[in-house]
Each structure stands twice: as C-alpha cells, then as structure tokens.
Coordinates of N, CA and C in Angstrom, one line a residue:
X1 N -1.1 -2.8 -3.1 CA 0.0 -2.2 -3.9 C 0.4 -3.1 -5.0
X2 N 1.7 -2.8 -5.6 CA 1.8 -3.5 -6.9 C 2.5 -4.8 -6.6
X3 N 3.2 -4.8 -5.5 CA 3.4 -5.9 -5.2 C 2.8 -7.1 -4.6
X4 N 1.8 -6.6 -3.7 CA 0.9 -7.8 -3.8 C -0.2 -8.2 -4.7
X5 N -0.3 -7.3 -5.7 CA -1.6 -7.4 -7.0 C -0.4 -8.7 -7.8
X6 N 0.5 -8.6 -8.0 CA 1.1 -9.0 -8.7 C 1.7 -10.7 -8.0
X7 N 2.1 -10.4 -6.8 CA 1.5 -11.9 -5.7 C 0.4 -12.2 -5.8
X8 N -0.8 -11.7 -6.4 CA -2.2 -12.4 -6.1 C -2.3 -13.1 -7.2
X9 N -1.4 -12.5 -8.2 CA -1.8 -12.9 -9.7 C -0.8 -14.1 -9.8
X10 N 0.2 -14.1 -9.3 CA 1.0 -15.4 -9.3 C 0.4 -16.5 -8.4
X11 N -0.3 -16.6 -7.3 CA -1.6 -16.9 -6.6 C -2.5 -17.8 -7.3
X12 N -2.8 -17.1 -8.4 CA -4.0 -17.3 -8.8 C -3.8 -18.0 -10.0
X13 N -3.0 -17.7 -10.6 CA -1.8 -18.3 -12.0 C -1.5 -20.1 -11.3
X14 N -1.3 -19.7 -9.6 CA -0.8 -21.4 -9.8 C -2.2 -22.4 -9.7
X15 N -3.4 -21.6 -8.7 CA -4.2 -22.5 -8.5 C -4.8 -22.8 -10.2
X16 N -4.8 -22.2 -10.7 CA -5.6 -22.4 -12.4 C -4.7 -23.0 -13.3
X17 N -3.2 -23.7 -13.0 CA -2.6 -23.9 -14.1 C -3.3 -25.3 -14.7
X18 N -4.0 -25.9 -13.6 CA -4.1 -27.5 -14.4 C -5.5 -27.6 -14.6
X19 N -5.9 -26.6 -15.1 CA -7.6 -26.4 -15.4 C -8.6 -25.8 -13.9
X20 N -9.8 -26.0 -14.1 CA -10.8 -25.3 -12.8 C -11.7 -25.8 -13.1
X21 N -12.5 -26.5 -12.4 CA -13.9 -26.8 -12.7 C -14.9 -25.9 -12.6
X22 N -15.8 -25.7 -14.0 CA -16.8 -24.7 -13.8 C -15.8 -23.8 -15.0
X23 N -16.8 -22.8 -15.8 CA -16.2 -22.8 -16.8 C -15.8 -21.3 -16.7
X24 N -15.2 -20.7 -17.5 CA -14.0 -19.2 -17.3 C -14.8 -17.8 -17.2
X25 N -16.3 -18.4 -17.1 CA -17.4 -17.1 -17.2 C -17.5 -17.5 -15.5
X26 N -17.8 -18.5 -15.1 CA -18.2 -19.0 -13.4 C -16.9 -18.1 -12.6
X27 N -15.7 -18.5 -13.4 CA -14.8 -18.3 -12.1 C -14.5 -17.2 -12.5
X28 N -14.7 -16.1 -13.1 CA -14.6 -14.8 -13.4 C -15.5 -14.0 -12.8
X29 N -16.9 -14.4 -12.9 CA -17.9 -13.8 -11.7 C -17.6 -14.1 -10.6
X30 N -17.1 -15.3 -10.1 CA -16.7 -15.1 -8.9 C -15.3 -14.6 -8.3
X31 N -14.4 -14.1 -9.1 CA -13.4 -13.3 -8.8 C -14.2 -12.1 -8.7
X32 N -14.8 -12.0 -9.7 CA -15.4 -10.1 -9.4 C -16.5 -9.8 -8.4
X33 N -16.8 -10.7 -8.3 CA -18.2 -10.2 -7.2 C -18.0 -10.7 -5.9
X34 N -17.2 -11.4 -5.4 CA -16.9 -12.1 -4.3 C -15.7 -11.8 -3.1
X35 N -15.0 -10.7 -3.7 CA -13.5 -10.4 -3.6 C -13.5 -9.0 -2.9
X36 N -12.7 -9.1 -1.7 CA -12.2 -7.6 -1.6 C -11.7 -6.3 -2.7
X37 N -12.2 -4.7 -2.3 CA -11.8 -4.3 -3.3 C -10.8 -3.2 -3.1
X38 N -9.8 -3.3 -3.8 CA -8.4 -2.4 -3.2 C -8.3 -1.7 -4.3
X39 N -7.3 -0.2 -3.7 CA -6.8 0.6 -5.0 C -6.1 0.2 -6.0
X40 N -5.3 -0.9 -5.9 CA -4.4 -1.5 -7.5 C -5.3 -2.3 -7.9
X41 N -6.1 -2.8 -8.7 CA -6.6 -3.5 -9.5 C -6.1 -3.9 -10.7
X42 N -6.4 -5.3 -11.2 CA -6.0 -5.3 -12.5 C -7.1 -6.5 -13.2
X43 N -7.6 -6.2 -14.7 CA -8.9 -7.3 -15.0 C -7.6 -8.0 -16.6
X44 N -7.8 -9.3 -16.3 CA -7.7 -10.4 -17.8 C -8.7 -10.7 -18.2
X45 N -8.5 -10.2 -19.5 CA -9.9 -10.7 -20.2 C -9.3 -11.5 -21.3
X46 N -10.1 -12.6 -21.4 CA -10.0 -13.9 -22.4 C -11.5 -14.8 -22.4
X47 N -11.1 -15.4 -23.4 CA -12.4 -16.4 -23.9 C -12.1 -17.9 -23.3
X48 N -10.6 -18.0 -22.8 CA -10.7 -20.0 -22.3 C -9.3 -19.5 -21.3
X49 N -9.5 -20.9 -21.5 CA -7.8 -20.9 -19.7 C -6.7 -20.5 -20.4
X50 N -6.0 -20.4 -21.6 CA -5.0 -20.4 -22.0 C -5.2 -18.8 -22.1
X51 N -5.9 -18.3 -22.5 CA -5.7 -16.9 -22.6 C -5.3 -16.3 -21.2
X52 N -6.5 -16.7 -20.6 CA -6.6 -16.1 -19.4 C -5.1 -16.8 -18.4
X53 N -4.8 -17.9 -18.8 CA -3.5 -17.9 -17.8 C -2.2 -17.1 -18.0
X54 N -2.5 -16.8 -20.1 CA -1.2 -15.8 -20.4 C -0.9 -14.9 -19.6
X55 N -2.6 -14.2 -19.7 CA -2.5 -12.5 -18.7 C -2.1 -12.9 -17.8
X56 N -2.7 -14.0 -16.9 CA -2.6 -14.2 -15.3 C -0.1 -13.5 -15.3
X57 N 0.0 -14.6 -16.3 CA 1.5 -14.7 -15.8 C 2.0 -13.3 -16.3
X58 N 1.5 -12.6 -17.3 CA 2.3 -11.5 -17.4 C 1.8 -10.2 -16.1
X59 N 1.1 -10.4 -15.7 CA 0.6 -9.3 -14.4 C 1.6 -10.0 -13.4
X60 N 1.5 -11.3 -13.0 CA 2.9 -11.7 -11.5 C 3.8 -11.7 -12.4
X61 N 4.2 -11.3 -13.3 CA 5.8 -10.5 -14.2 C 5.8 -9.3 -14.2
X62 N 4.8 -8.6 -13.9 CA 5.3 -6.9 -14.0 C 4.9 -6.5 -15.7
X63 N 4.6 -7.2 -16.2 CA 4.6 -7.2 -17.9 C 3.6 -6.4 -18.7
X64 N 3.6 -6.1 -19.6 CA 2.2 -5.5 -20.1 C 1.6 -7.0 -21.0
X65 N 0.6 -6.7 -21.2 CA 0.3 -7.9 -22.2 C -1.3 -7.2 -23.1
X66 N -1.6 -7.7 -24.2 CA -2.6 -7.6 -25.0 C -4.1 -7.6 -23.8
X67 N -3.8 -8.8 -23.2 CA -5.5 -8.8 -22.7 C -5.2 -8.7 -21.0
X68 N -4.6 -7.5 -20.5 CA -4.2 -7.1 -19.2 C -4.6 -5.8 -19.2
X69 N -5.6 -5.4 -18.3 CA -6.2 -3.8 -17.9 C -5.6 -3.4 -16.4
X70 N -4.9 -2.5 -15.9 CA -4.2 -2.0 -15.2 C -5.0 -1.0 -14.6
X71 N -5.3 -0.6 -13.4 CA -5.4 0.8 -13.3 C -6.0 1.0 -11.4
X72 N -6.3 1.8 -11.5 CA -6.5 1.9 -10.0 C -7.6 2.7 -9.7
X73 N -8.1 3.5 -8.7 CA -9.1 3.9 -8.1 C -8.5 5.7 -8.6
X74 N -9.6 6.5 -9.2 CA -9.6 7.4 -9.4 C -10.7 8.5 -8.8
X75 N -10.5 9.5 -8.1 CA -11.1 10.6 -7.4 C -11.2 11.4 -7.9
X76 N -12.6 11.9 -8.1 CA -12.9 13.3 -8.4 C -14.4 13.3 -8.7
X77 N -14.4 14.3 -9.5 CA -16.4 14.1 -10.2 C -17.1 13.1 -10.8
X78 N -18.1 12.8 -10.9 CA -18.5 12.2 -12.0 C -19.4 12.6 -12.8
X79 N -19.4 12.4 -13.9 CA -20.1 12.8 -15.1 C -20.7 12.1 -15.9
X80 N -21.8 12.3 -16.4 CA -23.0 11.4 -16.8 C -23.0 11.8 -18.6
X81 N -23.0 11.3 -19.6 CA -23.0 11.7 -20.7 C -24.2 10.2 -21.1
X82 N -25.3 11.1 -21.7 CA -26.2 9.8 -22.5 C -26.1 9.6 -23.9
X83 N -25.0 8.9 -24.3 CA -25.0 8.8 -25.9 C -25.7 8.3 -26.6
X84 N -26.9 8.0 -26.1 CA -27.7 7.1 -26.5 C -28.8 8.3 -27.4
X85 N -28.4 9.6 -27.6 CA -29.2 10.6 -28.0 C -30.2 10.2 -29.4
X86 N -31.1 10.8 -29.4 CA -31.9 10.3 -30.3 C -33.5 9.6 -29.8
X87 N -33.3 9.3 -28.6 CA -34.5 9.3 -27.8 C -35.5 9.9 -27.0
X88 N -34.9 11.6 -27.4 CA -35.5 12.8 -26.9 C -36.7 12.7 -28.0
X89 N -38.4 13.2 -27.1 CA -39.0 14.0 -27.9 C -40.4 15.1 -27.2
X90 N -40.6 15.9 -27.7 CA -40.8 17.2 -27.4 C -42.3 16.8 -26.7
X91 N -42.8 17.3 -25.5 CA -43.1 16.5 -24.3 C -43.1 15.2 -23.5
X92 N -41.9 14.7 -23.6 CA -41.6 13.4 -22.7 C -41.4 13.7 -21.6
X93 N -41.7 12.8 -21.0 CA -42.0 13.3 -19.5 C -42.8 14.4 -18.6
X94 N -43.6 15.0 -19.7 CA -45.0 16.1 -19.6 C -46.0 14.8 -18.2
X95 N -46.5 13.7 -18.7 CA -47.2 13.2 -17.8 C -46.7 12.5 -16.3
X96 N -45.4 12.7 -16.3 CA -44.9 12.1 -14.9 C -44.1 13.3 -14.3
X97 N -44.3 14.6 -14.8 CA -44.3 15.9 -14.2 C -45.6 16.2 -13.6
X98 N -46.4 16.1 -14.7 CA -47.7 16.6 -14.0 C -47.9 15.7 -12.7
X99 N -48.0 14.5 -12.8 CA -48.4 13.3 -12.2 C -47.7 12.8 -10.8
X100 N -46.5 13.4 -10.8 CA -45.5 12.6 -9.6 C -44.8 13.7 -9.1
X101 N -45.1 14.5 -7.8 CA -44.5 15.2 -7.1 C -42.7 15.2 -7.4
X102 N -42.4 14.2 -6.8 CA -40.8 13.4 -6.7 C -40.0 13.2 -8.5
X103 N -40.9 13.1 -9.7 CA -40.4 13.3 -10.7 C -40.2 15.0 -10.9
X104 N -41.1 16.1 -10.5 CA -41.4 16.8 -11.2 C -40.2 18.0 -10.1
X105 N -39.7 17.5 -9.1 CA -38.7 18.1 -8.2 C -37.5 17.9 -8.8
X106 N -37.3 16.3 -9.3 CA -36.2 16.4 -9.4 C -35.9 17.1 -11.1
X107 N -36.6 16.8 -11.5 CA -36.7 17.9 -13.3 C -36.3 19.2 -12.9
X108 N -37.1 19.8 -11.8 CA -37.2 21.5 -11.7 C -35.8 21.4 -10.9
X109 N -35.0 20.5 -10.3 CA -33.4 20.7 -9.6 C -32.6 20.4 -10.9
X110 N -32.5 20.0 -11.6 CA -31.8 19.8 -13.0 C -32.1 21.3 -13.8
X111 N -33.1 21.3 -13.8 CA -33.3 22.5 -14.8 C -32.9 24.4 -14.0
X112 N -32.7 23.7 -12.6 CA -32.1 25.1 -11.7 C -31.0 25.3 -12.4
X113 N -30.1 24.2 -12.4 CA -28.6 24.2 -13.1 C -28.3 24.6 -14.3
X114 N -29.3 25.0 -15.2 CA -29.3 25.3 -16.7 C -28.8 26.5 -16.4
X115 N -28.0 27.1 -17.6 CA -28.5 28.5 -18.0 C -29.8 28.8 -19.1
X116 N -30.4 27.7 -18.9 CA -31.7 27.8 -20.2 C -32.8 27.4 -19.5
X117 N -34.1 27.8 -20.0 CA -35.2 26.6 -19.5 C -35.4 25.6 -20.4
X118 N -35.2 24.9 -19.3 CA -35.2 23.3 -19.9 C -36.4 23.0 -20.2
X119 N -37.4 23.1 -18.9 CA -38.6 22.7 -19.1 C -39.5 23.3 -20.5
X120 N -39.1 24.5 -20.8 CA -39.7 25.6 -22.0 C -39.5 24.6 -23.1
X121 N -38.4 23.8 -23.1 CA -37.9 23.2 -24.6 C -38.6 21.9 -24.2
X122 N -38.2 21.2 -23.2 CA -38.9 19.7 -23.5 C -40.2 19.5 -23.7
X123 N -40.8 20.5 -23.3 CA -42.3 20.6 -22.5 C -43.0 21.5 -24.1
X124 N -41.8 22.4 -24.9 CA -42.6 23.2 -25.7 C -42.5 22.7 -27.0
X125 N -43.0 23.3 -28.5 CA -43.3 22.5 -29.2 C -42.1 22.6 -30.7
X126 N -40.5 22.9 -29.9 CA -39.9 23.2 -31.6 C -39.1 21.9 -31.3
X127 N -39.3 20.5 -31.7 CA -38.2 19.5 -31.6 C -37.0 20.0 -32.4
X128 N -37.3 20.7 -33.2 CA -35.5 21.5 -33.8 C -34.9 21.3 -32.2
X129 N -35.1 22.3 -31.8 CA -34.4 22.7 -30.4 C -34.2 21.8 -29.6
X130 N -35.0 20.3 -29.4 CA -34.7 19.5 -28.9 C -33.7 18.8 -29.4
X131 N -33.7 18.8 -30.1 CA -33.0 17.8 -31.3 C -31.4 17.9 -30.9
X132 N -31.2 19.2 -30.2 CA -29.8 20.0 -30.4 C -28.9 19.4 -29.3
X133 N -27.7 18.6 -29.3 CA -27.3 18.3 -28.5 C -27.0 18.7 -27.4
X134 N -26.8 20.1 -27.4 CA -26.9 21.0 -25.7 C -28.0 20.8 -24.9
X135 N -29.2 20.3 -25.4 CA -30.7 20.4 -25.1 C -31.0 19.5 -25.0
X136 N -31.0 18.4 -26.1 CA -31.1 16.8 -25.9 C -30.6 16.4 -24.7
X137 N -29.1 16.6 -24.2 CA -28.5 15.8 -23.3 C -29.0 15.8 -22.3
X138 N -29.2 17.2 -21.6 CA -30.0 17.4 -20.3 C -31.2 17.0 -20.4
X139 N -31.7 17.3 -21.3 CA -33.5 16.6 -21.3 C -33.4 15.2 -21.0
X140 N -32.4 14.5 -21.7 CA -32.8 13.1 -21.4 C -32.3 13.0 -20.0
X141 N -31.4 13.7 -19.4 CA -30.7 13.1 -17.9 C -31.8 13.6 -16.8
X142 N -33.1 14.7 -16.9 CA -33.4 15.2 -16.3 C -34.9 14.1 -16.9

C-alpha cells in the first residue's frame, strides 16, 4: 500500500544517503530484479545518487517529483501493436508456412480472427494491400 511504498522509500533513502558501492546502474538492477513484486509500485529514474536520492525523498514525502513514476498493477487485456511497420513484405513467411507445421497453425489461428484473408494478402502478390496498415499489422503479428 502507499504507506509502506513510501516506508520503503524512506528505507532506502537512508541506506543510500552516504553513497553505495557499485555504481547507480548495479544497484538499480538489483532493486528490480531481485525484489518482491507488489501492487503499489514506484520507479526513480536518474543518471547519479543525487538525482536518484531527490526522487528517493520525494516518494517517502508523498510528493510528486520530475523523475518519480507512480502507478500500480493494472487488469484487463492485452494488446500487441507492432509499430515497427514497414517490415511487411508480400510472401514473408511463405517458407516457414510451407515448412513448419507449428508456424503454419498458428498463422491459420490468427487469420481465423480476421474478417479478411490474411493469408490471400501476405501470401498474394499486391504489396499495395500489404502496405495498408489494417493488413500490415496483422501480417506482421501473425
């Protein structure tokens, strides 16, 4: 809860006030990968100790601050968006359909979901149509 996020941070604020051995990338992976993980969370991001002890003190203050991210665990869907678009092109993935049982299942379970055939467009020859962000997105996720 917010009251002990905010005890951990004053916690953590005292053990770091007189420096840490090992440098602010070390002891940052090891807060994050090493730690229990609870619904309040909160991340300081800085480049040396003085940044990072500002945040530390405004989080055990209740405070907002510049380099303090707040937030908690959120439920529901999740959704895949590849913005990376522009790496579609009109038969990719033709040879590890043909080729791989286990590729070519999970393509044809993606493409169940369509209202379009997917396979018709990635597999056929108008990259116009690929090109199209309705088309692109799935193709690349599938």
């Amino acid at each position: 809860g917010e009251g002990a996020l905010r005890a951990q941070a004053g916690r953590l604020l005292e053990s770091v006030a007189g420096g840490v051995p090992g440098s602010v990338a070390d002891v940052g992976w090891s807060l994050a990968s090493t730690r229990s993980v609870f619904e309040d969370r909160a991340v300081v991001v800085g480049a040396d100790w003085d940044e990072l002890r500002s945040g530390l003190g405004a989080l055990a203050a209740g405070e907002p601050h510049a380099r303090l991210v707040r937030g908690g665990v959120v439920r529901g869907r999740t959704a895949f968006l590849f913005a990376g678009q522009g790496s579609q092109r009109v038969g990719m993935g033709r040879e590890l359909y043909e080729g791989y049982p286990v590729f070519a299942a999970a393509f044809d379970a993606v493409d169940a979901e369509l209202p379009f055939d997917l396979k018709a467009v990635v597999f056929g020859g108008d990259a116009e149509s690929l090109n199209r962000t309705e088309f692109a997105q799935p193709a690349l996720f599938a």
